[in-house]
Backbone as ProteinMPNN parsed JSONL, in Angstrom:
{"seq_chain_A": "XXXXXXXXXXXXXXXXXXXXXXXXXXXXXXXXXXXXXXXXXXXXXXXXXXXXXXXXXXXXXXXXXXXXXXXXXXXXXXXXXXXXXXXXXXXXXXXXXXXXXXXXXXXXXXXXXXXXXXXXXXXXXXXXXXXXXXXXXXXXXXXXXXXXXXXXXXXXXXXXXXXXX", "coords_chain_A": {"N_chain_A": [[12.099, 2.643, 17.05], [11.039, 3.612, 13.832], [12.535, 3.624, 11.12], [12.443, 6.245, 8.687], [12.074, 6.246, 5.273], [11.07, 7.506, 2.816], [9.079, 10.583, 1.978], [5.263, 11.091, 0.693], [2.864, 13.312, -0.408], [-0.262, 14.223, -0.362], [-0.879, 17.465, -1.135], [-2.989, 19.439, -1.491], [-4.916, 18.419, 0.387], [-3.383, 18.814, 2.397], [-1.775, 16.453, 3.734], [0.562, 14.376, 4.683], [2.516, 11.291, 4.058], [4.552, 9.254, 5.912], [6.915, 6.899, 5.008], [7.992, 4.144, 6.253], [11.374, 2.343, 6.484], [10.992, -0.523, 6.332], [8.581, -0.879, 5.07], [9.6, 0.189, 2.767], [11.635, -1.582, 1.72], [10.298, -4.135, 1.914], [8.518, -3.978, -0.359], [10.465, -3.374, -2.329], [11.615, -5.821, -2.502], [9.699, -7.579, -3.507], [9.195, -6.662, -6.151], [7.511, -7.162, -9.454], [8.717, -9.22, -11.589], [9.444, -10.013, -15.29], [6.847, -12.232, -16.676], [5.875, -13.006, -14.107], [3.622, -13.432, -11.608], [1.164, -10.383, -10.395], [1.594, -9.714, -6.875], [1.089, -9.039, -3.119], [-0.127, -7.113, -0.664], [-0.951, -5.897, 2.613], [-1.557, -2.783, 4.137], [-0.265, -0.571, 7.377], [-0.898, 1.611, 9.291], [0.579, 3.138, 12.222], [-1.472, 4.616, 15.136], [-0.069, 6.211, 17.054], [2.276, 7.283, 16.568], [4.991, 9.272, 16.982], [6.011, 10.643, 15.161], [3.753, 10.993, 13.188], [2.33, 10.779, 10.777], [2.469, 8.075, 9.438], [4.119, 4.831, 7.506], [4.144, 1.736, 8.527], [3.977, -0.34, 8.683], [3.975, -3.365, 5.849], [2.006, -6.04, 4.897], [3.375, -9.404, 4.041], [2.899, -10.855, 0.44], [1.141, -13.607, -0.002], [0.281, -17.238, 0.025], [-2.055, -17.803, -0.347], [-3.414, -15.893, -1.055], [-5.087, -15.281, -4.784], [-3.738, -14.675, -8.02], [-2.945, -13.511, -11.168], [-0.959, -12.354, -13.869], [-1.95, -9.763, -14.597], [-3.992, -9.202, -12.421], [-4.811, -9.153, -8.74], [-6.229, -11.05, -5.814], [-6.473, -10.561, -2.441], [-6.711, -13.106, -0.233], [-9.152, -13.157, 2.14], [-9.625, -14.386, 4.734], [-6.765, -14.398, 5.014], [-6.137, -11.241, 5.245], [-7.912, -10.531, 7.632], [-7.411, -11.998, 9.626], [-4.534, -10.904, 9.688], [-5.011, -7.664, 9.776], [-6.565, -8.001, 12.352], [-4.112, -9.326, 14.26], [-2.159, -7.17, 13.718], [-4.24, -4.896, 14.73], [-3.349, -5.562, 17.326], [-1.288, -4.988, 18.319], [-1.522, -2.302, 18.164], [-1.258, -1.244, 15.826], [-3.178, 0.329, 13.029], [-5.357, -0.226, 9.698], [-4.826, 0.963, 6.221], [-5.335, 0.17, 3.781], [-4.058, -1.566, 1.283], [-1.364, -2.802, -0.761], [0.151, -3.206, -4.1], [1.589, -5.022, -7.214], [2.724, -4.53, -10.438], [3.25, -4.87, -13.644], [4.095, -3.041, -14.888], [6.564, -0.189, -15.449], [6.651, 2.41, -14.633], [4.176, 2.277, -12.537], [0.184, 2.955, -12.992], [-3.192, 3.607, -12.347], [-4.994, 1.423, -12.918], [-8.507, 0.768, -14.435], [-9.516, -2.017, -13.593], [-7.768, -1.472, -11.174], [-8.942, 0.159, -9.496], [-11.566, -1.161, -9.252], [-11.06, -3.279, -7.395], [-9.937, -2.137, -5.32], [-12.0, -0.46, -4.486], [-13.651, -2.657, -3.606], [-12.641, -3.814, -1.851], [-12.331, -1.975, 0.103], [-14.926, -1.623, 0.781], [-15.309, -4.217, 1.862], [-13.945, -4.269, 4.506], [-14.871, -1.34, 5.291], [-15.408, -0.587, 8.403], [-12.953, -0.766, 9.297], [-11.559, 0.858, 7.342], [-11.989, 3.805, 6.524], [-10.704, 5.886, 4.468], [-9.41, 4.746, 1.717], [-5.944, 3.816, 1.146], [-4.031, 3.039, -1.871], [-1.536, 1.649, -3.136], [1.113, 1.071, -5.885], [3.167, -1.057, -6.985], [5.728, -0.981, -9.422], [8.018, -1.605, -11.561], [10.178, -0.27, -11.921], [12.779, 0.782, -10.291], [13.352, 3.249, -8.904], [12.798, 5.905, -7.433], [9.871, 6.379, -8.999], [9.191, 4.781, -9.559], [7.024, 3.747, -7.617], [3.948, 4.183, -6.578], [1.284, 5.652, -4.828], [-1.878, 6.29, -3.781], [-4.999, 7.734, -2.57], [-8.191, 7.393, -2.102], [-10.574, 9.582, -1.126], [-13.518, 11.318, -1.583], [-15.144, 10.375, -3.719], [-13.13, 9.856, -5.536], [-10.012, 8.625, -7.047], [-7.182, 10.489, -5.962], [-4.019, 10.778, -6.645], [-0.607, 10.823, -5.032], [2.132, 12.788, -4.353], [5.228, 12.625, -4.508], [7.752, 13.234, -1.867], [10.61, 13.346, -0.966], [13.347, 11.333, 0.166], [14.733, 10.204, 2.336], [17.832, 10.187, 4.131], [20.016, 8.312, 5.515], [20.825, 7.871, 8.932]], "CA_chain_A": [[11.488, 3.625, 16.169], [11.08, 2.991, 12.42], [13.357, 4.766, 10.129], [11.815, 6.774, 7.363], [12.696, 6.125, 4.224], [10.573, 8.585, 2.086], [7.322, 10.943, 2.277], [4.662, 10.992, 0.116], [2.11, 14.295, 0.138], [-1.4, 15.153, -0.602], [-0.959, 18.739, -0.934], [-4.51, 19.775, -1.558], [-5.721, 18.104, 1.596], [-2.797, 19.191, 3.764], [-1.47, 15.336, 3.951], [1.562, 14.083, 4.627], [2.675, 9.589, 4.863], [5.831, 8.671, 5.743], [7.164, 5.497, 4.325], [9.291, 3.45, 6.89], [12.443, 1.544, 5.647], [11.286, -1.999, 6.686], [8.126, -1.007, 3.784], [10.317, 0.682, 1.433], [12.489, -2.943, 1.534], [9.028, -5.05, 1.259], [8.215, -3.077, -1.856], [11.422, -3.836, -3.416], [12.0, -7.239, -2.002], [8.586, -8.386, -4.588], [8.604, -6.247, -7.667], [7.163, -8.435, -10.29], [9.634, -9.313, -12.749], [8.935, -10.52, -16.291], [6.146, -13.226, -16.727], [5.57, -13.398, -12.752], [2.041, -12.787, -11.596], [0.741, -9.916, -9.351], [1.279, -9.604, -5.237], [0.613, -7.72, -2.545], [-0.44, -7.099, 1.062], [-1.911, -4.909, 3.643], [-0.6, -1.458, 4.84], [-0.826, -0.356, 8.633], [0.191, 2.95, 10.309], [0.831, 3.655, 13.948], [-1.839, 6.121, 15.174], [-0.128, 7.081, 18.36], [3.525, 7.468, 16.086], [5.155, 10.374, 17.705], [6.749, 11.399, 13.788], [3.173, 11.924, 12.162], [1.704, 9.46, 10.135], [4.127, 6.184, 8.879], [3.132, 3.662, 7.132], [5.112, 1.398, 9.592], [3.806, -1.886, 8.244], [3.438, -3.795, 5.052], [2.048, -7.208, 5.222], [3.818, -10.137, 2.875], [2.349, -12.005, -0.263], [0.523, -14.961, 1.133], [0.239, -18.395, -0.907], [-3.899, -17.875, -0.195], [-4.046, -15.284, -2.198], [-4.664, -15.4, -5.905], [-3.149, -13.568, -8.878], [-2.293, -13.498, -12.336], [-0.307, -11.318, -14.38], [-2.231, -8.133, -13.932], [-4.782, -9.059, -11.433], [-4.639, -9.719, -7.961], [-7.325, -11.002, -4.915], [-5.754, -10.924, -1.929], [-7.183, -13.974, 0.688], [-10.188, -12.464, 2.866], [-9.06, -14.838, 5.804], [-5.37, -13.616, 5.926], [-6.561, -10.174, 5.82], [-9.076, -10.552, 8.497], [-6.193, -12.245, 10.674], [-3.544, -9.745, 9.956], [-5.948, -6.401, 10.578], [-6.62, -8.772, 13.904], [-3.022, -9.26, 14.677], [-2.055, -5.638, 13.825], [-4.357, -3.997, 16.171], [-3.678, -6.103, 19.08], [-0.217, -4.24, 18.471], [-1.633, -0.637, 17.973], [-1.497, -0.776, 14.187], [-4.334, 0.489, 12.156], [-5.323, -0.751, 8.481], [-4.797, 2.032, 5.76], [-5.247, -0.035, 2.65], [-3.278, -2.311, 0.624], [-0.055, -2.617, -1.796], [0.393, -4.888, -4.991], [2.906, -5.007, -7.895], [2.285, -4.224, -11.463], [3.849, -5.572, -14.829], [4.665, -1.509, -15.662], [7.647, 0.049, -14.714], [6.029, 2.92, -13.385], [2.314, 2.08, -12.752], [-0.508, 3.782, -13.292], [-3.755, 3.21, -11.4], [-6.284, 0.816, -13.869], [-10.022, 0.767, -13.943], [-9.692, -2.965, -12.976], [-7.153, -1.584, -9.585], [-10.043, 0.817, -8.924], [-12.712, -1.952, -8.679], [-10.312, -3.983, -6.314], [-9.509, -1.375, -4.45], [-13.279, -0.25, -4.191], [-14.134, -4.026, -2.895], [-11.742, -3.997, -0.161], [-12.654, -1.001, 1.124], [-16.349, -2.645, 0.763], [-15.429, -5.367, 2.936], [-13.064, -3.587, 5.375], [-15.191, -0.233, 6.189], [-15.334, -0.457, 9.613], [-11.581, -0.44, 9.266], [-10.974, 1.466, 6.5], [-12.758, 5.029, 6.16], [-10.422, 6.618, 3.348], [-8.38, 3.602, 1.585], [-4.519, 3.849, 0.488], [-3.834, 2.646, -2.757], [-0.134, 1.54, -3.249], [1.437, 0.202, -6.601], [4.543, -1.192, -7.038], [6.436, -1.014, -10.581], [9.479, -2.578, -11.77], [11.239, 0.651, -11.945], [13.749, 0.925, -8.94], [13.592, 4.055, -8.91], [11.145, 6.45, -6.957], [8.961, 7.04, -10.085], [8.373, 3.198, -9.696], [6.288, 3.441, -6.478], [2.967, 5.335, -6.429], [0.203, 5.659, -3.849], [-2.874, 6.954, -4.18], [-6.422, 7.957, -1.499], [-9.98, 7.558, -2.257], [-11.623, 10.414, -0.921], [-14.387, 12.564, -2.087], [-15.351, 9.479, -4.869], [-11.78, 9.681, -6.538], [-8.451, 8.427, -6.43], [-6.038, 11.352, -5.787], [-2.552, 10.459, -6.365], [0.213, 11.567, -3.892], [3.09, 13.603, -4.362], [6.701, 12.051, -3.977], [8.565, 14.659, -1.298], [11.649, 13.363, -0.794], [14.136, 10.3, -0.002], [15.239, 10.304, 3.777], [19.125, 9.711, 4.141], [20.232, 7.156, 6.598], [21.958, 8.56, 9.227]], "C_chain_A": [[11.694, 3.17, 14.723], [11.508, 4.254, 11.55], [12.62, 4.747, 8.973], [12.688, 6.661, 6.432], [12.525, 7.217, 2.907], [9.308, 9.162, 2.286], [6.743, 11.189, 1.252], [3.734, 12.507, 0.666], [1.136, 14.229, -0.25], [-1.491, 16.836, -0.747], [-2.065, 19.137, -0.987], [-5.312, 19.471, -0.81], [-4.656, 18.402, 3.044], [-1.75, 17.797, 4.578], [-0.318, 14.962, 4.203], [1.541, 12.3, 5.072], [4.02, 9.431, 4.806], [5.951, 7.196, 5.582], [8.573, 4.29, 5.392], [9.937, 2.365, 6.249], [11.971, 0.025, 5.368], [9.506, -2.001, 5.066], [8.474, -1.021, 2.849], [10.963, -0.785, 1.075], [11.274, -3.889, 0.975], [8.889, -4.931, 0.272], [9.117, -3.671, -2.778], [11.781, -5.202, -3.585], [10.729, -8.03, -3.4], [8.681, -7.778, -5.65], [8.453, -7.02, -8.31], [8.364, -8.258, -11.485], [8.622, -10.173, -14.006], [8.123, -11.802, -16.361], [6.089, -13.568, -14.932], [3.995, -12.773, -12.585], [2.278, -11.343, -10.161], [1.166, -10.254, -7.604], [1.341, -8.775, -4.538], [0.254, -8.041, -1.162], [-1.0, -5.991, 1.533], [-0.547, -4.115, 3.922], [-1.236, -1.157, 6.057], [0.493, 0.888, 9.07], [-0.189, 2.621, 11.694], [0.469, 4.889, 13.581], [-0.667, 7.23, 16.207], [1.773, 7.693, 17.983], [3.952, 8.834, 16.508], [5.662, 11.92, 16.31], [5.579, 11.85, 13.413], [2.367, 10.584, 12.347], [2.479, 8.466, 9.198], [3.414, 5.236, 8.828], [4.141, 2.815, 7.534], [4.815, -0.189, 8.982], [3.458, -2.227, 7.009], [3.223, -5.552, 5.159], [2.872, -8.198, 4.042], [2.923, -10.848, 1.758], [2.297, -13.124, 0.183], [-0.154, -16.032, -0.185], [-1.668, -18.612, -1.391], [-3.899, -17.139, -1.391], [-4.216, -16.055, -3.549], [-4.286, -14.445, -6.894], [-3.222, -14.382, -10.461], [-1.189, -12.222, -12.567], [-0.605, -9.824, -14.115], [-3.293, -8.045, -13.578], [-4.48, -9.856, -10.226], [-5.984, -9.769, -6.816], [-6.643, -11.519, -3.635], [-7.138, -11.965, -0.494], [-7.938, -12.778, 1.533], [-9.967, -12.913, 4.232], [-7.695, -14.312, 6.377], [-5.238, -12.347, 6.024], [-7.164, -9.931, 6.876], [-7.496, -10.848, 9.81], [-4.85, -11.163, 10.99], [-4.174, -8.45, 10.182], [-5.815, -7.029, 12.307], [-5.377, -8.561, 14.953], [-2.37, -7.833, 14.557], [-2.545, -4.787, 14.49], [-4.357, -4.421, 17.297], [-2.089, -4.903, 19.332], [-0.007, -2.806, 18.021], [-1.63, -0.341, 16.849], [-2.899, -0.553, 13.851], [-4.294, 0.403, 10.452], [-5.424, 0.688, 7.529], [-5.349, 1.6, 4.377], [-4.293, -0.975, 2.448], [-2.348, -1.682, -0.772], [-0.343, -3.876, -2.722], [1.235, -4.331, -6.419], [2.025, -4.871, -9.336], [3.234, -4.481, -12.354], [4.881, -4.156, -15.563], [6.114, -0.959, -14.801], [7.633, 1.301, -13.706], [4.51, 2.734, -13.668], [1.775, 2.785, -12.563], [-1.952, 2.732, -12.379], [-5.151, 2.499, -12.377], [-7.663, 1.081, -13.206], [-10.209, -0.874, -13.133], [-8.747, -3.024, -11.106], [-8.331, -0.785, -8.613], [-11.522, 0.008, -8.324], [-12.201, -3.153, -7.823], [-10.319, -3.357, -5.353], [-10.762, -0.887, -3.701], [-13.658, -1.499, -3.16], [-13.453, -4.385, -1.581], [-12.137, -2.889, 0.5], [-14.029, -1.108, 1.423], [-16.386, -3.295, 2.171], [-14.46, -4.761, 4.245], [-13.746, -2.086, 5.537], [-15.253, 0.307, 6.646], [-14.234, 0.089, 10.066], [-10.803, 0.16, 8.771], [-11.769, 2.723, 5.883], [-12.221, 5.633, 4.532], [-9.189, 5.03, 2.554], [-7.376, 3.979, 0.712], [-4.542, 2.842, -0.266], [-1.781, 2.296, -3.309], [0.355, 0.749, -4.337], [2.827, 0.165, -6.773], [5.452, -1.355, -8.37], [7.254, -2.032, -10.704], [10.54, -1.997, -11.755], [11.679, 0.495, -10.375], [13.832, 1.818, -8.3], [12.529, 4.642, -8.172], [10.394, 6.645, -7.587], [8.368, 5.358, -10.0], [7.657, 2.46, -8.224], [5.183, 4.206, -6.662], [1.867, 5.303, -5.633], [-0.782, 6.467, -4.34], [-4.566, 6.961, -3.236], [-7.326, 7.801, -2.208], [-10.455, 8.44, -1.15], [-12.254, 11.037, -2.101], [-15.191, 11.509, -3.323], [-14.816, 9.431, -5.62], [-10.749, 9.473, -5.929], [-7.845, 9.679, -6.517], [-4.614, 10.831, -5.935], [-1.761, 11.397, -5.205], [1.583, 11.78, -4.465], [4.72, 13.224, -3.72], [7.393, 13.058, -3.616], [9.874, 14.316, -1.602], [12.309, 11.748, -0.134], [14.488, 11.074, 1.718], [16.863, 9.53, 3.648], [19.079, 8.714, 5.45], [21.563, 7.829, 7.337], [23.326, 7.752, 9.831]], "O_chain_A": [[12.564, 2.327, 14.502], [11.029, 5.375, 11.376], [12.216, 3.769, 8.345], [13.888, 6.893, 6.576], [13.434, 7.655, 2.201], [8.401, 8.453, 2.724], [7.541, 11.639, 0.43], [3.804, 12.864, 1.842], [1.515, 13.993, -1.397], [-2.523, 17.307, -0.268], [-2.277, 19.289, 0.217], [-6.448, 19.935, -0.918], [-4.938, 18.286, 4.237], [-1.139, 17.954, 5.635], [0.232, 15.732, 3.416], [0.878, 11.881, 6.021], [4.634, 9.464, 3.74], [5.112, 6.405, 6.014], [9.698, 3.903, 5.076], [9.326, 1.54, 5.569], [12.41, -0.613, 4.412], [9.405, -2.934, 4.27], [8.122, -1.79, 1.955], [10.706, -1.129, -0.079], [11.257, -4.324, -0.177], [9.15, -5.944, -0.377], [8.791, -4.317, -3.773], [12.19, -5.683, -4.642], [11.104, -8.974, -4.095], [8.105, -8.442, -6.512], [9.181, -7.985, -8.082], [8.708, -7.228, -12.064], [7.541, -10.739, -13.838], [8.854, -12.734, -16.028], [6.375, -14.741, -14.693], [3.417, -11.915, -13.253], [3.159, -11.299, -9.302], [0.846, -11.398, -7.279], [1.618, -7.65, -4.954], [0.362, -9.156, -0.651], [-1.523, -5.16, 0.791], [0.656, -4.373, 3.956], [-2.453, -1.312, 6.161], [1.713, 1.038, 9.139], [-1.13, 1.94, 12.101], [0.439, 5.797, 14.412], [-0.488, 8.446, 16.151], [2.438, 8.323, 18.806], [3.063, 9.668, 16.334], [5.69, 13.15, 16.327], [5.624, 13.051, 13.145], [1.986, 9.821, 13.234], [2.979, 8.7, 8.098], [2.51, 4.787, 9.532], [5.204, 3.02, 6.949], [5.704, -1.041, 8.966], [2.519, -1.528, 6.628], [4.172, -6.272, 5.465], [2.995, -7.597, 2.974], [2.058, -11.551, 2.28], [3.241, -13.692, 0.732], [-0.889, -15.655, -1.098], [-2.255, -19.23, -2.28], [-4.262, -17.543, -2.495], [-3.728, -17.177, -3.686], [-4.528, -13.274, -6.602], [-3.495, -15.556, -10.71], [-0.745, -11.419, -11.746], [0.121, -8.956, -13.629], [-3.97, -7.115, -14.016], [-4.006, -10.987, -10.333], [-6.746, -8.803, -6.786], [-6.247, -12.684, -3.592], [-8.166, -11.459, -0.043], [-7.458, -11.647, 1.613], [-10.061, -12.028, 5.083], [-7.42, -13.947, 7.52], [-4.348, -11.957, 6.779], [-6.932, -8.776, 7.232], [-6.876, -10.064, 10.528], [-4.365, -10.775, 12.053], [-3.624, -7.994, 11.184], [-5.118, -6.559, 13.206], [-5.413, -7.954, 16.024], [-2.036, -7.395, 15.658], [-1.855, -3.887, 14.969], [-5.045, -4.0, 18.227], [-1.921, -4.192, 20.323], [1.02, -2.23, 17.663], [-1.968, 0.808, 16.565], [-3.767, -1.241, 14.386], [-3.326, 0.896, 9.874], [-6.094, 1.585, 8.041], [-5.845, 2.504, 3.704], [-3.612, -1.284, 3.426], [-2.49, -0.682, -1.475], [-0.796, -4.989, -2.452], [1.431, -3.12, -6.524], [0.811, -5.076, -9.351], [4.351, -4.319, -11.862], [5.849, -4.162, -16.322], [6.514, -1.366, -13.71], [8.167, 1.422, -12.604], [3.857, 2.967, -14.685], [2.304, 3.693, -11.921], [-1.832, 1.59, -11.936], [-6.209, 3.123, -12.463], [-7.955, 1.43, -12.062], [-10.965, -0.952, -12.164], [-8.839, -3.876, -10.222], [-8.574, -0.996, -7.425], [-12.274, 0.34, -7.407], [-13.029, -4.028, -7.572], [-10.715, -3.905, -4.325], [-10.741, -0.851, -2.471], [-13.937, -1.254, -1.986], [-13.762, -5.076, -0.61], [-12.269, -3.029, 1.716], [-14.342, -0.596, 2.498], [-17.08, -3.089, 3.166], [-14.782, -5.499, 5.176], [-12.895, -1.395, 6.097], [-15.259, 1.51, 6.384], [-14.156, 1.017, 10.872], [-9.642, 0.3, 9.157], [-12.176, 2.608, 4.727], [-13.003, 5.812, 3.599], [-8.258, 4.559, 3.208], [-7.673, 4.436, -0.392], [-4.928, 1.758, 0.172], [-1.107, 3.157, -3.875], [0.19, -0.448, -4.102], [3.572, 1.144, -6.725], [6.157, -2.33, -8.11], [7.239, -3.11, -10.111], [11.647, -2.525, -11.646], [10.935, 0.13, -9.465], [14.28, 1.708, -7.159], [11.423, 4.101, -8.161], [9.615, 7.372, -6.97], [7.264, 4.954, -10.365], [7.674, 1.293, -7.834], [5.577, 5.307, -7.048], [1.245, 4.369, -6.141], [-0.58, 7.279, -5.243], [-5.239, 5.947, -3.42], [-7.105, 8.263, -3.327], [-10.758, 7.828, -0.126], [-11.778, 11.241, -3.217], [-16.031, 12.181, -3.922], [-15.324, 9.059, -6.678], [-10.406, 9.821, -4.799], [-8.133, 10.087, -7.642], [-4.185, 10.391, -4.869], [-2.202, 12.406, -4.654], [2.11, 10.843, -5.064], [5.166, 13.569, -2.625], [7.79, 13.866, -4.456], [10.396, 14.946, -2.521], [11.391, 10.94, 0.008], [14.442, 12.264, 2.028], [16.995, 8.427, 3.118], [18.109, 8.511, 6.181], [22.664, 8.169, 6.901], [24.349, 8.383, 10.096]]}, "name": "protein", "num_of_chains": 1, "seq": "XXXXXXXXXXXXXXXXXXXXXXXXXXXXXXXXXXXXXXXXXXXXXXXXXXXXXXXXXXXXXXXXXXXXXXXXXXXXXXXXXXXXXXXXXXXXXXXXXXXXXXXXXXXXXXXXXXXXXXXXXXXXXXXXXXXXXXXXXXXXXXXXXXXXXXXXXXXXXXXXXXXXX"}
């Protein structure tokens, strides 16, 4: 089972994502530090998760991709392969994560037309797409997610920190 680490809400749609530990670690494991460029990866929940909805997977920064400082394009091939490899093992694609130069980030017009283009090319696979940025802050204020429905990002609502039992 995958230990939760923290939940995230939608309140206004009734939403709830839990954040399992082995993401929460990914997340922190890359924050961009000073003069480093952009990275990032794919997010995948488990539908059939018995907790809810958990974002149970984050994929790693992959040498394909490319980046700079505060843009990133993540490889179309190692996406295609990891969606592939993820639902042979019951995962489903939610969206993608990537790192930001800010300490807590905020969601640009240039993350919005990334974020738009992947959910472009992914569709089929991706009805409502999760938006995930990663700060520099350490802190929970330096993580933020965010949905596209309705033809806007929504941000999501930081619940709470899960103890380790």
């Amino acid at each position: 089972m995958n230990e939760i680490a923290w939940r995230w809400a939608w309140l206004n749609m009734n939403v709830e994502l839990q954040v399992g530990r082995q993401v929460s670690e990914m997340f922190g494991h890359y924050r961009q530090s000073q003069g480093e460029n952009e990275r990032g990866g794919q997010l995948f929940v488990d539908p059939a998760h018995p907790g809810g909805i958990v974002l149970c997977h984050a994929s790693a920064p992959h040498p394909a991709d490319r980046a700079g400082r505060t843009w990133l394009e993540l490889n179309s091939d190692r996406c295609r392969t990891e969606i592939e490899s993820a639902n042979r093992e019951g995962l489903r694609l939610v969206g993608y994560w990537h790192t930001h130069p800010q300490t807590v980030p905020h969601i640009s017009g240039t993350d919005i037309a990334s974020f738009a283009r992947f959910a472009r090319q992914y569709a089929r696979d991706l009805p409502h797409p999760l938006a995930v940025i990663v700060g520099t802050s350490p802190s929970t204020k330096g993580i933020k997610a965010w949905i596209f429905r309705e033809g806007r990002y929504q941000e999501a609502v930081y619940i709470a920190s899960v103890s380790r039992s």
